[in-house]
């Protein structure tokens, strides 16, 4: 009796590695798990989509962006990005390198223009939940490096007061 059970378990154990080696399955897994852009910290990866025609819709949930990575077509210099908060929590769409920071309550949406200053990747995140993996990036090709800051045309009316930054959203 005991010998029989051991025999069944051995047979099962032998089956498992064969299933893992099935060529189709492993190839799909590898493609899905490898993000096109390396971001620091946790990333809840919900996949990659093309910004066809320079436009893309990003759906926010608790706590990720879908798609998480957006491929910029060749020749596109600015993206029209519509962000929808489909979650139960308040989120932001934040592009730190371009001073974009929109707060979205559940059910809200917003459309913003993201500049494409050159080759590379542009990171975005939710300011509230970035550390929980709520971030992603626009990119031109696999392995693209993050463009840290555009610097180009940002208004230099910085003022030394501390009140101009985060308090002024008209929501
Ligand atoms: Cu969030």
GROMACS .gro file of N, CA and C and ligand atoms in nm:
model
  514
    1UNK      N    1   0.084  -0.122   0.000
    1UNK     CA    2   0.000   0.000   0.000
    1UNK      C    3   0.086   0.125   0.000
    2UNK      N    4   0.175   0.133   0.097
    2UNK     CA    5   0.262   0.249   0.103
    2UNK      C    6   0.349   0.258  -0.022
    3UNK      N    7   0.393   0.146  -0.067
    3UNK     CA    8   0.478   0.144  -0.186
    3UNK      C    9   0.400   0.197  -0.308
    4UNK      N   10   0.272   0.163  -0.313
    4UNK     CA   11   0.190   0.209  -0.425
    4UNK      C   12   0.181   0.362  -0.427
    5UNK      N   13   0.155   0.424  -0.307
    5UNK     CA   14   0.143   0.570  -0.300
    5UNK      C   15   0.272   0.638  -0.342
    6UNK      N   16   0.383   0.585  -0.296
    6UNK     CA   17   0.512   0.643  -0.335
    6UNK      C   18   0.529   0.637  -0.486
    7UNK      N   19   0.485   0.526  -0.543
    7UNK     CA   20   0.497   0.512  -0.687
    7UNK      C   21   0.416   0.617  -0.761
    8UNK      N   22   0.294   0.646  -0.715
    8UNK     CA   23   0.210   0.747  -0.778
    8UNK      C   24   0.275   0.885  -0.767
    9UNK      N   25   0.328   0.913  -0.648
    9UNK     CA   26   0.391   1.044  -0.630
    9UNK      C   27   0.512   1.061  -0.720
   10UNK      N   28   0.586   0.956  -0.735
   10UNK     CA   29   0.703   0.964  -0.822
   10UNK      C   30   0.660   0.992  -0.966
   11UNK      N   31   0.551   0.928  -1.006
   11UNK     CA   32   0.502   0.949  -1.143
   11UNK      C   33   0.458   1.094  -1.162
   12UNK      N   34   0.389   1.149  -1.064
   12UNK     CA   35   0.346   1.289  -1.072
   12UNK      C   36   0.466   1.383  -1.079
   13UNK      N   37   0.562   1.356  -0.995
   13UNK     CA   38   0.681   1.442  -0.992
   13UNK      C   39   0.751   1.441  -1.127
   14UNK      N   40   0.748   1.327  -1.192
   14UNK     CA   41   0.813   1.317  -1.322
   14UNK      C   42   0.737   1.398  -1.428
   15UNK      N   43   0.607   1.412  -1.411
   15UNK     CA   44   0.526   1.484  -1.510
   15UNK      C   45   0.550   1.635  -1.504
   16UNK      N   46   0.573   1.689  -1.386
   16UNK     CA   47   0.579   1.834  -1.371
   16UNK      C   48   0.688   1.899  -1.458
   17UNK      N   49   0.811   1.851  -1.452
   17UNK     CA   50   0.914   1.915  -1.534
   17UNK      C   51   0.881   1.912  -1.683
   18UNK      N   52   0.815   1.805  -1.728
   18UNK     CA   53   0.781   1.797  -1.870
   18UNK      C   54   0.685   1.909  -1.909
   19UNK      N   55   0.590   1.938  -1.821
   19UNK     CA   56   0.493   2.043  -1.851
   19UNK      C   57   0.564   2.178  -1.859
   20UNK      N   58   0.662   2.202  -1.772
   20UNK     CA   59   0.732   2.330  -1.771
   20UNK      C   60   0.816   2.349  -1.895
   21UNK      N   61   0.860   2.239  -1.954
   21UNK     CA   62   0.952   2.249  -2.067
   21UNK      C   63   0.877   2.269  -2.199
   22UNK      N   64   0.744   2.252  -2.197
   22UNK     CA   65   0.667   2.269  -2.320
   22UNK      C   66   0.707   2.399  -2.388
   23UNK      N   67   0.753   2.396  -2.511
   23UNK     CA   68   0.817   2.513  -2.573
   23UNK      C   69   0.726   2.635  -2.584
   24UNK      N   70   0.603   2.617  -2.626
   24UNK     CA   71   0.514   2.731  -2.643
   24UNK      C   72   0.494   2.808  -2.515
   25UNK      N   73   0.469   2.736  -2.408
   25UNK     CA   74   0.437   2.799  -2.281
   25UNK      C   75   0.553   2.882  -2.229
   26UNK      N   76   0.672   2.828  -2.233
   26UNK     CA   77   0.785   2.901  -2.174
   26UNK      C   78   0.817   3.026  -2.256
   27UNK      N   79   0.800   3.019  -2.386
   27UNK     CA   80   0.829   3.136  -2.470
   27UNK      C   81   0.733   3.249  -2.437
   28UNK      N   82   0.606   3.217  -2.420
   28UNK     CA   83   0.506   3.319  -2.389
   28UNK      C   84   0.537   3.385  -2.255
   29UNK      N   85   0.569   3.302  -2.158
   29UNK     CA   86   0.600   3.355  -2.025
   29UNK      C   87   0.718   3.450  -2.029
   30UNK      N   88   0.820   3.413  -2.101
   30UNK     CA   89   0.940   3.497  -2.106
   30UNK      C   90   0.909   3.633  -2.166
   31UNK      N   91   0.831   3.633  -2.275
   31UNK     CA   92   0.800   3.759  -2.341
   31UNK      C   93   0.717   3.849  -2.250
   32UNK      N   94   0.625   3.789  -2.177
   32UNK     CA   95   0.535   3.866  -2.095
   32UNK      C   96   0.604   3.925  -1.972
   33UNK      N   97   0.698   3.851  -1.916
   33UNK     CA   98   0.756   3.894  -1.790
   33UNK      C   99   0.870   3.994  -1.809
   34UNK      N  100   0.917   4.012  -1.931
   34UNK     CA  101   1.031   4.102  -1.948
   34UNK      C  102   0.985   4.241  -1.989
   35UNK      N  103   0.998   4.341  -1.899
   35UNK     CA  104   0.954   4.476  -1.934
   35UNK      C  105   1.050   4.541  -2.034
   36UNK      N  106   0.999   4.624  -2.126
   36UNK     CA  107   1.084   4.687  -2.227
   36UNK      C  108   1.173   4.797  -2.171
   37UNK      N  109   1.135   4.852  -2.056
   37UNK     CA  110   1.213   4.959  -1.994
   37UNK      C  111   1.240   4.921  -1.849
   38UNK      N  112   1.363   4.944  -1.807
   38UNK     CA  113   1.399   4.914  -1.668
   38UNK      C  114   1.367   5.034  -1.581
   39UNK      N  115   1.274   5.016  -1.488
   39UNK     CA  116   1.238   5.123  -1.395
   39UNK      C  117   1.285   5.082  -1.256
   40UNK      N  118   1.324   5.183  -1.177
   40UNK     CA  119   1.367   5.149  -1.042
   40UNK      C  120   1.246   5.129  -0.954
   41UNK      N  121   1.257   5.034  -0.865
   41UNK     CA  122   1.145   5.004  -0.776
   41UNK      C  123   1.049   4.903  -0.836
   42UNK      N  124   0.942   4.882  -0.765
   42UNK     CA  125   0.843   4.782  -0.805
   42UNK      C  126   0.760   4.832  -0.923
   43UNK      N  127   0.727   4.743  -1.016
   43UNK     CA  128   0.641   4.777  -1.129
   43UNK      C  129   0.533   4.670  -1.144
   44UNK      N  130   0.408   4.710  -1.134
   44UNK     CA  131   0.298   4.617  -1.161
   44UNK      C  132   0.273   4.618  -1.311
   45UNK      N  133   0.332   4.523  -1.381
   45UNK     CA  134   0.334   4.524  -1.527
   45UNK      C  135   0.206   4.465  -1.585
   46UNK      N  136   0.125   4.551  -1.648
   46UNK     CA  137   0.000   4.507  -1.711
   46UNK      C  138   0.014   4.503  -1.863
   47UNK      N  139   0.138   4.504  -1.911
   47UNK     CA  140   0.157   4.485  -2.054
   47UNK      C  141   0.195   4.611  -2.129
   48UNK      N  142   0.216   4.592  -2.261
   48UNK     CA  143   0.267   4.697  -2.349
   48UNK      C  144   0.169   4.719  -2.464
   49UNK      N  145   0.152   4.847  -2.502
   49UNK     CA  146   0.067   4.879  -2.617
   49UNK      C  147   0.134   4.986  -2.701
   50UNK      N  148   0.093   4.998  -2.828
   50UNK     CA  149   0.145   5.100  -2.918
   50UNK      C  150   0.059   5.226  -2.909
   51UNK      N  151   0.126   5.341  -2.910
   51UNK     CA  152   0.052   5.468  -2.917
   51UNK      C  153   0.028   5.501  -3.064
   52UNK      N  154  -0.060   5.425  -3.125
   52UNK     CA  155  -0.087   5.441  -3.269
   52UNK      C  156  -0.139   5.582  -3.296
   53UNK      N  157  -0.077   5.649  -3.393
   53UNK     CA  158  -0.119   5.785  -3.425
   53UNK      C  159  -0.084   5.887  -3.318
   54UNK      N  160   0.000   5.847  -3.224
   54UNK     CA  161   0.041   5.941  -3.119
   54UNK      C  162  -0.060   5.957  -3.007
   55UNK      N  163  -0.159   5.869  -3.000
   55UNK     CA  164  -0.254   5.877  -2.890
   55UNK      C  165  -0.260   5.743  -2.816
   56UNK      N  166  -0.291   5.753  -2.688
   56UNK     CA  167  -0.301   5.631  -2.607
   56UNK      C  168  -0.395   5.656  -2.490
   57UNK      N  169  -0.467   5.552  -2.450
   57UNK     CA  170  -0.547   5.560  -2.327
   57UNK      C  171  -0.482   5.473  -2.221
   58UNK      N  172  -0.461   5.535  -2.104
   58UNK     CA  173  -0.407   5.462  -1.989
   58UNK      C  174  -0.516   5.446  -1.885
   59UNK      N  175  -0.546   5.324  -1.849
   59UNK     CA  176  -0.645   5.300  -1.745
   59UNK      C  177  -0.575   5.276  -1.612
   60UNK      N  178  -0.618   5.353  -1.513
   60UNK     CA  179  -0.564   5.334  -1.378
   60UNK      C  180  -0.655   5.239  -1.300
   61UNK      N  181  -0.591   5.149  -1.227
   61UNK     CA  182  -0.667   5.068  -1.132
   61UNK      C  183  -0.593   5.076  -1.000
   62UNK      N  184  -0.642   5.003  -0.902
   62UNK     CA  185  -0.573   4.998  -0.773
   62UNK      C  186  -0.485   4.872  -0.773
   63UNK      N  187  -0.354   4.875  -0.803
   63UNK     CA  188  -0.271   4.993  -0.817
   63UNK      C  189  -0.175   4.973  -0.933
   64UNK      N  190  -0.224   5.001  -1.052
   64UNK     CA  191  -0.140   4.985  -1.169
   64UNK      C  192  -0.192   5.071  -1.284
   65UNK      N  193  -0.108   5.085  -1.388
   65UNK     CA  194  -0.149   5.146  -1.513
   65UNK      C  195  -0.162   5.036  -1.618
   66UNK      N  196  -0.267   5.045  -1.700
   66UNK     CA  197  -0.284   4.949  -1.808
   66UNK      C  198  -0.311   5.022  -1.939
   67UNK      N  199  -0.225   5.013  -2.040
   67UNK     CA  200  -0.099   4.939  -2.037
   67UNK      C  201   0.004   5.008  -1.947
   68UNK      N  202   0.105   4.933  -1.910
   68UNK     CA  203   0.210   4.985  -1.824
   68UNK      C  204   0.322   5.047  -1.906
   69UNK      N  205   0.345   4.990  -2.025
   69UNK     CA  206   0.448   5.042  -2.115
   69UNK      C  207   0.384   5.077  -2.249
   70UNK      N  208   0.421   5.194  -2.301
   70UNK     CA  209   0.360   5.245  -2.424
   70UNK      C  210   0.469   5.271  -2.526
   71UNK      N  211   0.458   5.204  -2.639
   71UNK     CA  212   0.559   5.223  -2.743
   71UNK      C  213   0.523   5.344  -2.828
   72UNK      N  214   0.621   5.434  -2.843
   72UNK     CA  215   0.602   5.557  -2.922
   72UNK      C  216   0.637   5.525  -3.067
   73UNK      N  217   0.545   5.549  -3.162
   73UNK     CA  218   0.578   5.523  -3.302
   73UNK      C  219   0.688   5.618  -3.349
   74UNK      N  220   0.765   5.574  -3.449
   74UNK     CA  221   0.873   5.656  -3.503
   74UNK      C  222   0.818   5.788  -3.556
   75UNK      N  223   0.888   5.897  -3.530
   75UNK     CA  224   0.850   6.028  -3.582
   75UNK      C  225   0.751   6.105  -3.497
   76UNK      N  226   0.697   6.042  -3.394
   76UNK     CA  227   0.601   6.111  -3.307
   76UNK      C  228   0.676   6.197  -3.205
   77UNK      N  229   0.643   6.327  -3.198
   77UNK     CA  230   0.713   6.417  -3.108
   77UNK      C  231   0.631   6.457  -2.987
   78UNK      N  232   0.503   6.426  -2.990
   78UNK     CA  233   0.421   6.446  -2.870
   78UNK      C  234   0.308   6.344  -2.868
   79UNK      N  235   0.272   6.304  -2.747
   79UNK     CA  236   0.169   6.203  -2.728
   79UNK      C  237   0.046   6.267  -2.665
   80UNK      N  238  -0.070   6.231  -2.716
   80UNK     CA  239  -0.195   6.271  -2.651
   80UNK      C  240  -0.239   6.154  -2.563
   81UNK      N  241  -0.232   6.177  -2.433
   81UNK     CA  242  -0.255   6.068  -2.337
   81UNK      C  243  -0.384   6.094  -2.260
   82UNK      N  244  -0.478   6.003  -2.271
   82UNK     CA  245  -0.600   6.011  -2.191
   82UNK      C  246  -0.589   5.911  -2.077
   83UNK      N  247  -0.599   5.962  -1.956
   83UNK     CA  248  -0.586   5.879  -1.836
   83UNK      C  249  -0.723   5.866  -1.771
   84UNK      N  250  -0.763   5.743  -1.743
   84UNK     CA  251  -0.892   5.719  -1.676
   84UNK      C  252  -0.870   5.646  -1.545
   85UNK      N  253  -0.929   5.698  -1.440
   85UNK     CA  254  -0.919   5.631  -1.311
   85UNK      C  255  -1.036   5.534  -1.295
   86UNK      N  256  -1.008   5.406  -1.315
   86UNK     CA  257  -1.110   5.302  -1.304
   86UNK      C  258  -1.110   5.237  -1.165
   87UNK      N  259  -1.025   5.290  -1.077
   87UNK     CA  260  -1.012   5.228  -0.946
   87UNK      C  261  -1.106   5.287  -0.843
   88UNK      N  262  -1.086   5.246  -0.720
   88UNK     CA  263  -1.168   5.294  -0.609
   88UNK      C  264  -1.095   5.402  -0.529
   89UNK      N  265  -0.968   5.425  -0.563
   89UNK     CA  266  -0.887   5.520  -0.489
   89UNK      C  267  -0.851   5.639  -0.579
   90UNK      N  268  -0.814   5.749  -0.515
   90UNK     CA  269  -0.762   5.864  -0.587
   90UNK      C  270  -0.621   5.833  -0.636
   91UNK      N  271  -0.593   5.868  -0.761
   91UNK     CA  272  -0.460   5.845  -0.818
   91UNK      C  273  -0.410   5.971  -0.885
   92UNK      N  274  -0.283   5.971  -0.922
   92UNK     CA  275  -0.231   6.081  -1.004
   92UNK      C  276  -0.168   6.024  -1.130
   93UNK      N  277  -0.164   6.110  -1.234
   93UNK     CA  278  -0.081   6.081  -1.351
   93UNK      C  279   0.031   6.182  -1.346
   94UNK      N  280   0.150   6.134  -1.318
   94UNK     CA  281   0.263   6.221  -1.291
   94UNK      C  282   0.379   6.187  -1.384
   95UNK      N  283   0.423   6.288  -1.461
   95UNK     CA  284   0.545   6.274  -1.540
   95UNK      C  285   0.643   6.374  -1.482
   96UNK      N  286   0.726   6.327  -1.391
   96UNK     CA  287   0.811   6.416  -1.313
   96UNK      C  288   0.905   6.497  -1.403
   97UNK      N  289   0.956   6.436  -1.510
   97UNK     CA  290   1.053   6.505  -1.595
   97UNK      C  291   0.989   6.618  -1.676
   98UNK      N  292   0.854   6.621  -1.682
   98UNK     CA  293   0.786   6.726  -1.758
   98UNK      C  294   0.691   6.809  -1.672
   99UNK      N  295   0.702   6.794  -1.544
   99UNK     CA  296   0.620   6.871  -1.451
   99UNK      C  297   0.470   6.851  -1.476
  100UNK      N  298   0.433   6.734  -1.521
  100UNK     CA  299   0.292   6.699  -1.536
  100UNK      C  300   0.249   6.626  -1.408
  101UNK      N  301   0.140   6.672  -1.349
  101UNK     CA  302   0.093   6.609  -1.225
  101UNK      C  303  -0.057   6.632  -1.211
  102UNK      N  304  -0.134   6.533  -1.253
  102UNK     CA  305  -0.280   6.545  -1.251
  102UNK      C  306  -0.338   6.450  -1.146
  103UNK      N  307  -0.428   6.503  -1.064
  103UNK     CA  308  -0.493   6.420  -0.964
  103UNK      C  309  -0.628   6.375  -1.018
  104UNK      N  310  -0.657   6.247  -1.010
  104UNK     CA  311  -0.783   6.193  -1.060
  104UNK      C  312  -0.858   6.120  -0.949
  105UNK      N  313  -0.981   6.165  -0.927
  105UNK     CA  314  -1.068   6.090  -0.836
  105UNK      C  315  -1.124   5.969  -0.911
  106UNK      N  316  -1.175   5.871  -0.837
  106UNK     CA  317  -1.236   5.755  -0.902
  106UNK      C  318  -1.341   5.799  -1.005
  107UNK      N  319  -1.333   5.742  -1.125
  107UNK     CA  320  -1.429   5.775  -1.231
  107UNK      C  321  -1.390   5.891  -1.318
  108UNK      N  322  -1.289   5.968  -1.279
  108UNK     CA  323  -1.249   6.084  -1.358
  108UNK      C  324  -1.151   6.045  -1.468
  109UNK      N  325  -1.145   6.132  -1.571
  109UNK     CA  326  -1.044   6.114  -1.674
  109UNK      C  327  -0.986   6.250  -1.710
  110UNK      N  328  -0.867   6.247  -1.768
  110UNK     CA  329  -0.800   6.370  -1.806
  110UNK      C  330  -0.717   6.340  -1.930
  111UNK      N  331  -0.704   6.441  -2.018
  111UNK     CA  332  -0.621   6.424  -2.136
  111UNK      C  333  -0.507   6.524  -2.131
  112UNK      N  334  -0.385   6.476  -2.143
  112UNK     CA  335  -0.267   6.562  -2.137
  112UNK      C  336  -0.177   6.534  -2.256
  113UNK      N  337  -0.091   6.631  -2.286
  113UNK     CA  338   0.008   6.615  -2.391
  113UNK      C  339   0.144   6.588  -2.328
  114UNK      N  340   0.205   6.479  -2.368
  114UNK     CA  341   0.338   6.444  -2.320
  114UNK      C  342   0.436   6.464  -2.435
  115UNK      N  343   0.536   6.547  -2.413
  115UNK     CA  344   0.637   6.571  -2.517
  115UNK      C  345   0.732   6.453  -2.529
  116UNK      N  346   0.776   6.430  -2.651
  116UNK     CA  347   0.878   6.328  -2.676
  116UNK      C  348   1.004   6.402  -2.718
  117UNK      N  349   1.093   6.431  -2.622
  117UNK     CA  350   1.206   6.518  -2.650
  117UNK      C  351   1.314   6.454  -2.735
  118UNK      N  352   1.313   6.323  -2.747
  118UNK     CA  353   1.416   6.255  -2.825
  118UNK      C  354   1.410   6.107  -2.799
  119UNK      N  355   1.512   6.034  -2.847
  119UNK     CA  356   1.512   5.890  -2.825
  119UNK      C  357   1.522   5.856  -2.677
  120UNK      N  358   1.457   5.747  -2.638
  120UNK     CA  359   1.465   5.704  -2.499
  120UNK      C  360   1.328   5.675  -2.442
  121UNK      N  361   1.321   5.677  -2.310
  121UNK     CA  362   1.198   5.645  -2.240
  121UNK      C  363   1.161   5.758  -2.145
  122UNK      N  364   1.029   5.774  -2.126
  122UNK     CA  365   0.976   5.877  -2.037
  122UNK      C  366   0.894   5.806  -1.930
  123UNK      N  367   0.938   5.817  -1.807
  123UNK     CA  368   0.869   5.748  -1.699
  123UNK      C  369   0.746   5.823  -1.652
  124UNK      N  370   0.643   5.748  -1.612
  124UNK     CA  371   0.527   5.810  -1.546
  124UNK      C  372   0.489   5.726  -1.426
  125UNK      N  373   0.411   5.786  -1.338
  125UNK     CA  374   0.375   5.714  -1.216
  125UNK      C  375   0.251   5.775  -1.153
  126UNK      N  376   0.199   5.707  -1.054
  126UNK     CA  377   0.104   5.767  -0.961
  126UNK      C  378   0.186   5.808  -0.838
  127UNK      N  379   0.179   5.935  -0.807
  127UNK     CA  380   0.258   5.990  -0.696
  127UNK      C  381   0.224   5.920  -0.564
  128UNK      N  382   0.100   5.881  -0.547
  128UNK     CA  383   0.059   5.821  -0.420
  128UNK      C  384   0.103   5.675  -0.405
  129UNK      N  385   0.110   5.605  -0.517
  129UNK     CA  386   0.128   5.459  -0.509
  129UNK      C  387   0.248   5.408  -0.589
  130UNK      N  388   0.341   5.496  -0.620
  130UNK     CA  389   0.458   5.454  -0.697
  130UNK      C  390   0.533   5.341  -0.626
  131UNK      N  391   0.547   5.356  -0.495
  131UNK     CA  392   0.623   5.255  -0.421
  131UNK      C  393   0.551   5.121  -0.417
  132UNK      N  394   0.419   5.122  -0.450
  132UNK     CA  395   0.345   4.996  -0.456
  132UNK      C  396   0.345   4.938  -0.597
  133UNK      N  397   0.420   4.999  -0.687
  133UNK     CA  398   0.433   4.944  -0.822
  133UNK      C  399   0.350   5.014  -0.927
  134UNK      N  400   0.288   5.128  -0.890
  134UNK     CA  401   0.202   5.198  -0.986
  134UNK      C  402   0.285   5.297  -1.067
  135UNK      N  403   0.354   5.244  -1.168
  135UNK     CA  404   0.436   5.326  -1.256
  135UNK      C  405   0.453   5.255  -1.389
  136UNK      N  406   0.504   5.332  -1.487
  136UNK     CA  407   0.525   5.276  -1.620
  136UNK      C  408   0.608   5.373  -1.702
  137UNK      N  409   0.611   5.352  -1.836
  137UNK     CA  410   0.694   5.438  -1.919
  137UNK      C  411   0.649   5.436  -2.064
  138UNK      N  412   0.672   5.549  -2.131
  138UNK     CA  413   0.666   5.557  -2.276
  138UNK      C  414   0.807   5.528  -2.327
  139UNK      N  415   0.818   5.459  -2.441
  139UNK     CA  416   0.953   5.424  -2.489
  139UNK      C  417   0.953   5.408  -2.641
  140UNK      N  418   1.071   5.425  -2.699
  140UNK     CA  419   1.080   5.412  -2.845
  140UNK      C  420   1.128   5.274  -2.889
  141UNK      N  421   1.212   5.212  -2.808
  141UNK     CA  422   1.254   5.075  -2.842
  141UNK      C  423   1.290   4.997  -2.716
  142UNK      N  424   1.286   4.865  -2.728
  142UNK     CA  425   1.316   4.781  -2.613
  142UNK      C  426   1.453   4.814  -2.555
  143UNK      N  427   1.458   4.825  -2.424
  143UNK     CA  428   1.582   4.856  -2.358
  143UNK      C  429   1.612   5.005  -2.352
  144UNK      N  430   1.515   5.088  -2.392
  144UNK     CA  431   1.535   5.234  -2.391
  144UNK      C  432   1.566   5.282  -2.249
  145UNK      N  433   1.654   5.382  -2.243
  145UNK     CA  434   1.691   5.440  -2.114
  145UNK      C  435   1.604   5.561  -2.083
  146UNK      N  436   1.576   5.582  -1.958
  146UNK     CA  437   1.493   5.695  -1.918
  146UNK      C  438   1.560   5.828  -1.950
  147UNK      N  439   1.482   5.919  -2.007
  147UNK     CA  440   1.526   6.057  -2.024
  147UNK      C  441   1.499   6.127  -1.892
  148UNK      N  442   1.602   6.178  -1.828
  148UNK     CA  443   1.583   6.228  -1.691
  148UNK      C  444   1.501   6.355  -1.688
  149UNK      N  445   1.535   6.451  -1.772
  149UNK     CA  446   1.463   6.577  -1.770
  149UNK      C  447   1.471   6.643  -1.907
  150UNK      N  448   1.363   6.708  -1.950
  150UNK     CA  449   1.366   6.773  -2.080
  150UNK      C  450   1.435   6.908  -2.071
  151UNK      N  451   1.410   6.980  -1.965
  151UNK     CA  452   1.475   7.108  -1.945
  151UNK      C  453   1.444   7.213  -2.049
  152UNK      N  454   1.399   7.172  -2.165
  152UNK     CA  455   1.390   7.260  -2.280
  152UNK      C  456   1.304   7.385  -2.259
  153UNK      N  457   1.174   7.367  -2.252
  153UNK     CA  458   1.088   7.484  -2.253
  153UNK      C  459   1.012   7.505  -2.123
  154UNK      N  460   1.058   7.446  -2.016
  154UNK     CA  461   0.981   7.461  -1.893
  154UNK      C  462   0.986   7.606  -1.848
  155UNK      N  463   0.873   7.661  -1.812
  155UNK     CA  464   0.868   7.801  -1.769
  155UNK      C  465   0.956   7.823  -1.647
  156UNK      N  466   1.034   7.930  -1.648
  156UNK     CA  467   1.128   7.952  -1.539
  156UNK      C  468   1.074   8.051  -1.437
  157UNK      N  469   0.943   8.056  -1.426
  157UNK     CA  470   0.882   8.142  -1.325
  157UNK      C  471   0.871   8.065  -1.195
  158UNK      N  472   0.984   8.025  -1.144
  158UNK     CA  473   0.980   7.934  -1.031
  158UNK      C  474   0.944   8.004  -0.901
  159UNK      N  475   0.989   8.126  -0.880
  159UNK     CA  476   0.955   8.196  -0.756
  159UNK      C  477   1.008   8.121  -0.636
  160UNK      N  478   1.048   8.192  -0.535
  160UNK     CA  479   1.111   8.122  -0.424
  160UNK      C  480   1.012   8.080  -0.318
  161UNK      N  481   0.888   8.122  -0.331
  161UNK     CA  482   0.789   8.084  -0.232
  161UNK      C  483   0.760   7.935  -0.237
  162UNK      N  484   0.718   7.882  -0.127
  162UNK     CA  485   0.695   7.739  -0.122
  162UNK      C  486   0.551   7.704  -0.154
  163UNK      N  487   0.468   7.802  -0.173
  163UNK     CA  488   0.325   7.774  -0.190
  163UNK      C  489   0.284   7.745  -0.334
  164UNK      N  490   0.376   7.759  -0.429
  164UNK     CA  491   0.336   7.747  -0.568
  164UNK      C  492   0.328   7.604  -0.617
  165UNK      N  493   0.381   7.513  -0.540
  165UNK     CA  494   0.395   7.377  -0.591
  165UNK      C  495   0.272   7.291  -0.589
  166UNK      N  496   0.247   7.226  -0.479
  166UNK     CA  497   0.152   7.116  -0.483
  166UNK      C  498   0.012   7.153  -0.434
  167UNK      N  499  -0.006   7.272  -0.382
  167UNK     CA  500  -0.133   7.299  -0.317
  167UNK      C  501  -0.243   7.351  -0.409
  168UNK      N  502  -0.209   7.384  -0.534
  168UNK     CA  503  -0.299   7.465  -0.610
  168UNK      C  504  -0.391   7.396  -0.708
  169UNK      N  505  -0.421   7.270  -0.692
  169UNK     CA  506  -0.508   7.205  -0.789
  169UNK      C  507  -0.652   7.250  -0.771
  170UNK      N  508  -0.714   7.279  -0.882
  170UNK     CA  509  -0.850   7.329  -0.877
  170UNK      C  510  -0.953   7.218  -0.878
  171UNK      N  511  -0.939   7.121  -0.794
  171UNK     CA  512  -1.035   7.011  -0.794
  171UNK      C  513  -1.132   7.024  -0.677
  172LIG    CU1  514  -0.244   5.568  -0.726
   0.00000   0.00000   0.00000
